[in-house]
């Protein structure tokens, strides 16, 4: 505990005393302090940006779909174990939230749930790095999958509590800017990581293991950062104490529509591996191929997350519609490029992937902002849990659909995902304005 305070908590406290939090936060969000409706919102906003930047950077350094999949391949783990990584990560982060939401809404100070979840993710990541050094083959695969499950459950605690914490401490018209700026800052770090791969500086699995260990350290730093948040006690007597998440779903028609929109737009998250298949050997192999995918994703996030966040503050419903159509166009272009032979061009697939990632990061920013805005103040955790439990199930079903369609080639999966993305955009047009 003393080391925790000396190396993490005290430096954060010293930094916050040294900066003009109100001025920096006003510049970042394009707002004036007279428009804020919460005490110490400037300090809270900067802490959110810092903690979320560290957390998102960790996500990029330990990306199960890309980084861990490559690492297990390098360690000699069989393909059937590698196939469990994404389902473990996605379902483990979403499905426990219904239970966690009921626990959270009985707490007065809810930031500690997020802090605990960040610590859990950090320790899990450090253990994954150690396991990669200690084991190989089947053993490495199963041990890392087990640790990833622990990380995913910890992430569930962060996810279900964060929207409530953000809603308590940052005003409605500034939340998208906070999460968007954090996304862009983290993307810059992942972009540098990817360039090291593409440039050949990182040459083997030991460099990737080091990046996983760094992710663990950054999660611990994010925990120490958000622990300083000036949070006011929440009421522990609310409708959420007697009303379960399924009751909320039955009662709130607009929430059901929002979940349908978000469910259709998971296509933007599931489609990228099929674009890599289309690229074939033109993108190279090994870390160079992994780096190319990360460059496209991180560049899109860096350039768009803050912009999407600011646009979501204005109309998150409209952003969801726009990115749904953008995703559909990108995936349709990928199918055309593959069928016509243009996919063999050096820059064709990276450009399409970049456009798809623009849509994906727009979905991430807008869905979070919209859910916080429509949820009653004392039921934000329950609303987040209700949405995420259903989305966890949809992700598993959509992933299975993509796998089934891929039996006829990557085009089948891409066409299916394009239809889903377009449907999500159309459904978003019917969402209520918060």
PDB file of N, CA, C and O in Angstrom, residues 110-140:
ATOM      1  N   UNK A 110     -19.026   5.272  -5.961  1.00  0.00           N
ATOM      2  CA  UNK A 110     -18.975   4.218  -6.972  1.00  0.00           C
ATOM      3  C   UNK A 110     -17.691   4.184  -7.778  1.00  0.00           C
ATOM      4  O   UNK A 110     -17.465   3.252  -8.556  1.00  0.00           O
ATOM      5  N   UNK A 111     -16.846   5.191  -7.605  1.00  0.00           N
ATOM      6  CA  UNK A 111     -15.596   5.167  -8.355  1.00  0.00           C
ATOM      7  C   UNK A 111     -14.702   4.014  -7.921  1.00  0.00           C
ATOM      8  O   UNK A 111     -13.856   3.554  -8.698  1.00  0.00           O
ATOM      9  N   UNK A 112     -14.887   3.524  -6.679  1.00  0.00           N
ATOM     10  CA  UNK A 112     -14.036   2.445  -6.204  1.00  0.00           C
ATOM     11  C   UNK A 112     -14.278   1.141  -6.954  1.00  0.00           C
ATOM     12  O   UNK A 112     -13.410   0.274  -7.008  1.00  0.00           O
ATOM     13  N   UNK A 113     -15.453   0.990  -7.537  1.00  0.00           N
ATOM     14  CA  UNK A 113     -15.700  -0.200  -8.361  1.00  0.00           C
ATOM     15  C   UNK A 113     -14.830  -0.132  -9.612  1.00  0.00           C
ATOM     16  O   UNK A 113     -14.199  -1.118 -10.012  1.00  0.00           O
ATOM     17  N   UNK A 114     -14.774   1.056 -10.237  1.00  0.00           N
ATOM     18  CA  UNK A 114     -13.932   1.219 -11.422  1.00  0.00           C
ATOM     19  C   UNK A 114     -12.459   1.041 -11.057  1.00  0.00           C
ATOM     20  O   UNK A 114     -11.704   0.378 -11.776  1.00  0.00           O
ATOM     21  N   UNK A 115     -12.048   1.631  -9.954  1.00  0.00           N
ATOM     22  CA  UNK A 115     -10.657   1.503  -9.515  1.00  0.00           C
ATOM     23  C   UNK A 115     -10.296   0.032  -9.291  1.00  0.00           C
ATOM     24  O   UNK A 115      -9.238  -0.448  -9.726  1.00  0.00           O
ATOM     25  N   UNK A 116     -11.174  -0.702  -8.626  1.00  0.00           N
ATOM     26  CA  UNK A 116     -10.926  -2.127  -8.386  1.00  0.00           C
ATOM     27  C   UNK A 116     -10.835  -2.906  -9.696  1.00  0.00           C
ATOM     28  O   UNK A 116      -9.983  -3.792  -9.860  1.00  0.00           O
ATOM     29  N   UNK A 117     -11.723  -2.574 -10.635  1.00  0.00           N
ATOM     30  CA  UNK A 117     -11.687  -3.239 -11.933  1.00  0.00           C
ATOM     31  C   UNK A 117     -10.404  -2.954 -12.689  1.00  0.00           C
ATOM     32  O   UNK A 117      -9.837  -3.843 -13.342  1.00  0.00           O
ATOM     33  N   UNK A 118      -9.913  -1.716 -12.615  1.00  0.00           N
ATOM     34  CA  UNK A 118      -8.659  -1.370 -13.290  1.00  0.00           C
ATOM     35  C   UNK A 118      -7.477  -2.105 -12.665  1.00  0.00           C
ATOM     36  O   UNK A 118      -6.573  -2.573 -13.366  1.00  0.00           O
ATOM     37  N   UNK A 119      -7.477  -2.219 -11.329  1.00  0.00           N
ATOM     38  CA  UNK A 119      -6.420  -2.981 -10.655  1.00  0.00           C
ATOM     39  C   UNK A 119      -6.473  -4.446 -11.098  1.00  0.00           C
ATOM     40  O   UNK A 119      -5.436  -5.070 -11.384  1.00  0.00           O
ATOM     41  N   UNK A 120      -7.679  -5.011 -11.171  1.00  0.00           N
ATOM     42  CA  UNK A 120      -7.818  -6.393 -11.616  1.00  0.00           C
ATOM     43  C   UNK A 120      -7.307  -6.600 -13.027  1.00  0.00           C
ATOM     44  O   UNK A 120      -6.631  -7.603 -13.320  1.00  0.00           O
ATOM     45  N   UNK A 121      -7.595  -5.655 -13.920  1.00  0.00           N
ATOM     46  CA  UNK A 121      -7.092  -5.767 -15.289  1.00  0.00           C
ATOM     47  C   UNK A 121      -5.572  -5.657 -15.328  1.00  0.00           C
ATOM     48  O   UNK A 121      -4.894  -6.382 -16.073  1.00  0.00           O
ATOM     49  N   UNK A 122      -5.035  -4.744 -14.517  1.00  0.00           N
ATOM     50  CA  UNK A 122      -3.590  -4.572 -14.496  1.00  0.00           C
ATOM     51  C   UNK A 122      -2.860  -5.814 -14.007  1.00  0.00           C
ATOM     52  O   UNK A 122      -1.879  -6.263 -14.626  1.00  0.00           O
ATOM     53  N   UNK A 123      -3.333  -6.392 -12.919  1.00  0.00           N
ATOM     54  CA  UNK A 123      -2.699  -7.599 -12.389  1.00  0.00           C
ATOM     55  C   UNK A 123      -2.839  -8.766 -13.362  1.00  0.00           C
ATOM     56  O   UNK A 123      -1.904  -9.556 -13.548  1.00  0.00           O
ATOM     57  N   UNK A 124      -4.003  -8.877 -14.002  1.00  0.00           N
ATOM     58  CA  UNK A 124      -4.209  -9.955 -14.981  1.00  0.00           C
ATOM     59  C   UNK A 124      -3.256  -9.814 -16.155  1.00  0.00           C
ATOM     60  O   UNK A 124      -2.691 -10.806 -16.641  1.00  0.00           O
ATOM     61  N   UNK A 125      -3.071  -8.581 -16.642  1.00  0.00           N
ATOM     62  CA  UNK A 125      -2.166  -8.357 -17.769  1.00  0.00           C
ATOM     63  C   UNK A 125      -0.726  -8.706 -17.397  1.00  0.00           C
ATOM     64  O   UNK A 125       0.004  -9.318 -18.193  1.00  0.00           O
ATOM     65  N   UNK A 126      -0.305  -8.322 -16.197  1.00  0.00           N
ATOM     66  CA  UNK A 126       1.053  -8.653 -15.763  1.00  0.00           C
ATOM     67  C   UNK A 126       1.247 -10.166 -15.666  1.00  0.00           C
ATOM     68  O   UNK A 126       2.298 -10.704 -16.042  1.00  0.00           O
ATOM     69  N   UNK A 127       0.227 -10.861 -15.194  1.00  0.00           N
ATOM     70  CA  UNK A 127       0.309 -12.330 -15.106  1.00  0.00           C
ATOM     71  C   UNK A 127       0.305 -12.968 -16.489  1.00  0.00           C
ATOM     72  O   UNK A 127       0.949 -14.002 -16.707  1.00  0.00           O
ATOM     73  N   UNK A 128      -0.427 -12.365 -17.446  1.00  0.00           N
ATOM     74  CA  UNK A 128      -0.399 -12.876 -18.822  1.00  0.00           C
ATOM     75  C   UNK A 128       1.012 -12.767 -19.394  1.00  0.00           C
ATOM     76  O   UNK A 128       1.511 -13.691 -20.057  1.00  0.00           O
ATOM     77  N   UNK A 129       1.681 -11.649 -19.134  1.00  0.00           N
ATOM     78  CA  UNK A 129       3.058 -11.481 -19.612  1.00  0.00           C
ATOM     79  C   UNK A 129       3.977 -12.532 -18.994  1.00  0.00           C
ATOM     80  O   UNK A 129       4.819 -13.126 -19.688  1.00  0.00           O
ATOM     81  N   UNK A 130       3.819 -12.776 -17.708  1.00  0.00           N
ATOM     82  CA  UNK A 130       4.648 -13.792 -17.038  1.00  0.00           C
ATOM     83  C   UNK A 130       4.356 -15.190 -17.593  1.00  0.00           C
ATOM     84  O   UNK A 130       5.272 -16.000 -17.782  1.00  0.00           O
ATOM     85  N   UNK A 131       3.068 -15.474 -17.843  1.00  0.00           N
ATOM     86  CA  UNK A 131       2.697 -16.781 -18.389  1.00  0.00           C
ATOM     87  C   UNK A 131       3.302 -16.978 -19.778  1.00  0.00           C
ATOM     88  O   UNK A 131       3.734 -18.089 -20.123  1.00  0.00           O
ATOM     89  N   UNK A 132       3.344 -15.910 -20.569  1.00  0.00           N
ATOM     90  CA  UNK A 132       3.931 -16.009 -21.909  1.00  0.00           C
ATOM     91  C   UNK A 132       5.430 -16.304 -21.847  1.00  0.00           C
ATOM     92  O   UNK A 132       5.984 -16.933 -22.747  1.00  0.00           O
ATOM     93  N   UNK A 133       6.070 -15.829 -20.791  1.00  0.00           N
ATOM     94  CA  UNK A 133       7.499 -16.107 -20.613  1.00  0.00           C
ATOM     95  C   UNK A 133       7.744 -17.514 -20.075  1.00  0.00           C
ATOM     96  O   UNK A 133       8.781 -18.126 -20.365  1.00  0.00           O
ATOM     97  N   UNK A 134       6.783 -18.026 -19.300  1.00  0.00           N
ATOM     98  CA  UNK A 134       7.007 -19.284 -18.597  1.00  0.00           C
ATOM     99  C   UNK A 134       6.506 -20.510 -19.352  1.00  0.00           C
ATOM    100  O   UNK A 134       7.038 -21.619 -19.159  1.00  0.00           O
ATOM    101  N   UNK A 135       5.480 -20.352 -20.198  1.00  0.00           N
ATOM    102  CA  UNK A 135       4.847 -21.518 -20.817  1.00  0.00           C
ATOM    103  C   UNK A 135       4.869 -21.416 -22.338  1.00  0.00           C
ATOM    104  O   UNK A 135       5.039 -20.333 -22.913  1.00  0.00           O
ATOM    105  N   UNK A 136       4.608 -22.557 -22.966  1.00  0.00           N
ATOM    106  CA  UNK A 136       4.482 -22.634 -24.418  1.00  0.00           C
ATOM    107  C   UNK A 136       3.345 -23.584 -24.767  1.00  0.00           C
ATOM    108  O   UNK A 136       2.836 -24.318 -23.915  1.00  0.00           O
ATOM    109  N   UNK A 137       2.950 -23.554 -26.024  1.00  0.00           N
ATOM    110  CA  UNK A 137       1.993 -24.506 -26.548  1.00  0.00           C
ATOM    111  C   UNK A 137       0.640 -24.484 -25.874  1.00  0.00           C
ATOM    112  O   UNK A 137       0.116 -23.425 -25.521  1.00  0.00           O
ATOM    113  N   UNK A 138       0.071 -25.687 -25.655  1.00  0.00           N
ATOM    114  CA  UNK A 138      -1.268 -25.816 -25.089  1.00  0.00           C
ATOM    115  C   UNK A 138      -1.344 -25.197 -23.695  1.00  0.00           C
ATOM    116  O   UNK A 138      -2.306 -24.510 -23.358  1.00  0.00           O
ATOM    117  N   UNK A 139      -0.307 -25.411 -22.899  1.00  0.00           N
ATOM    118  CA  UNK A 139      -0.308 -24.863 -21.539  1.00  0.00           C
ATOM    119  C   UNK A 139      -0.393 -23.347 -21.555  1.00  0.00           C
ATOM    120  O   UNK A 139      -1.188 -22.745 -20.822  1.00  0.00           O
ATOM    121  N   UNK A 140       0.422 -22.713 -22.389  1.00  0.00           N
ATOM    122  CA  UNK A 140       0.379 -21.248 -22.509  1.00  0.00           C
ATOM    123  C   UNK A 140      -1.007 -20.791 -22.937  1.00  0.00           C
ATOM    124  O   UNK A 140      -1.547 -19.803 -22.419  1.00  0.00           O
TER     125      UNK A 140
END
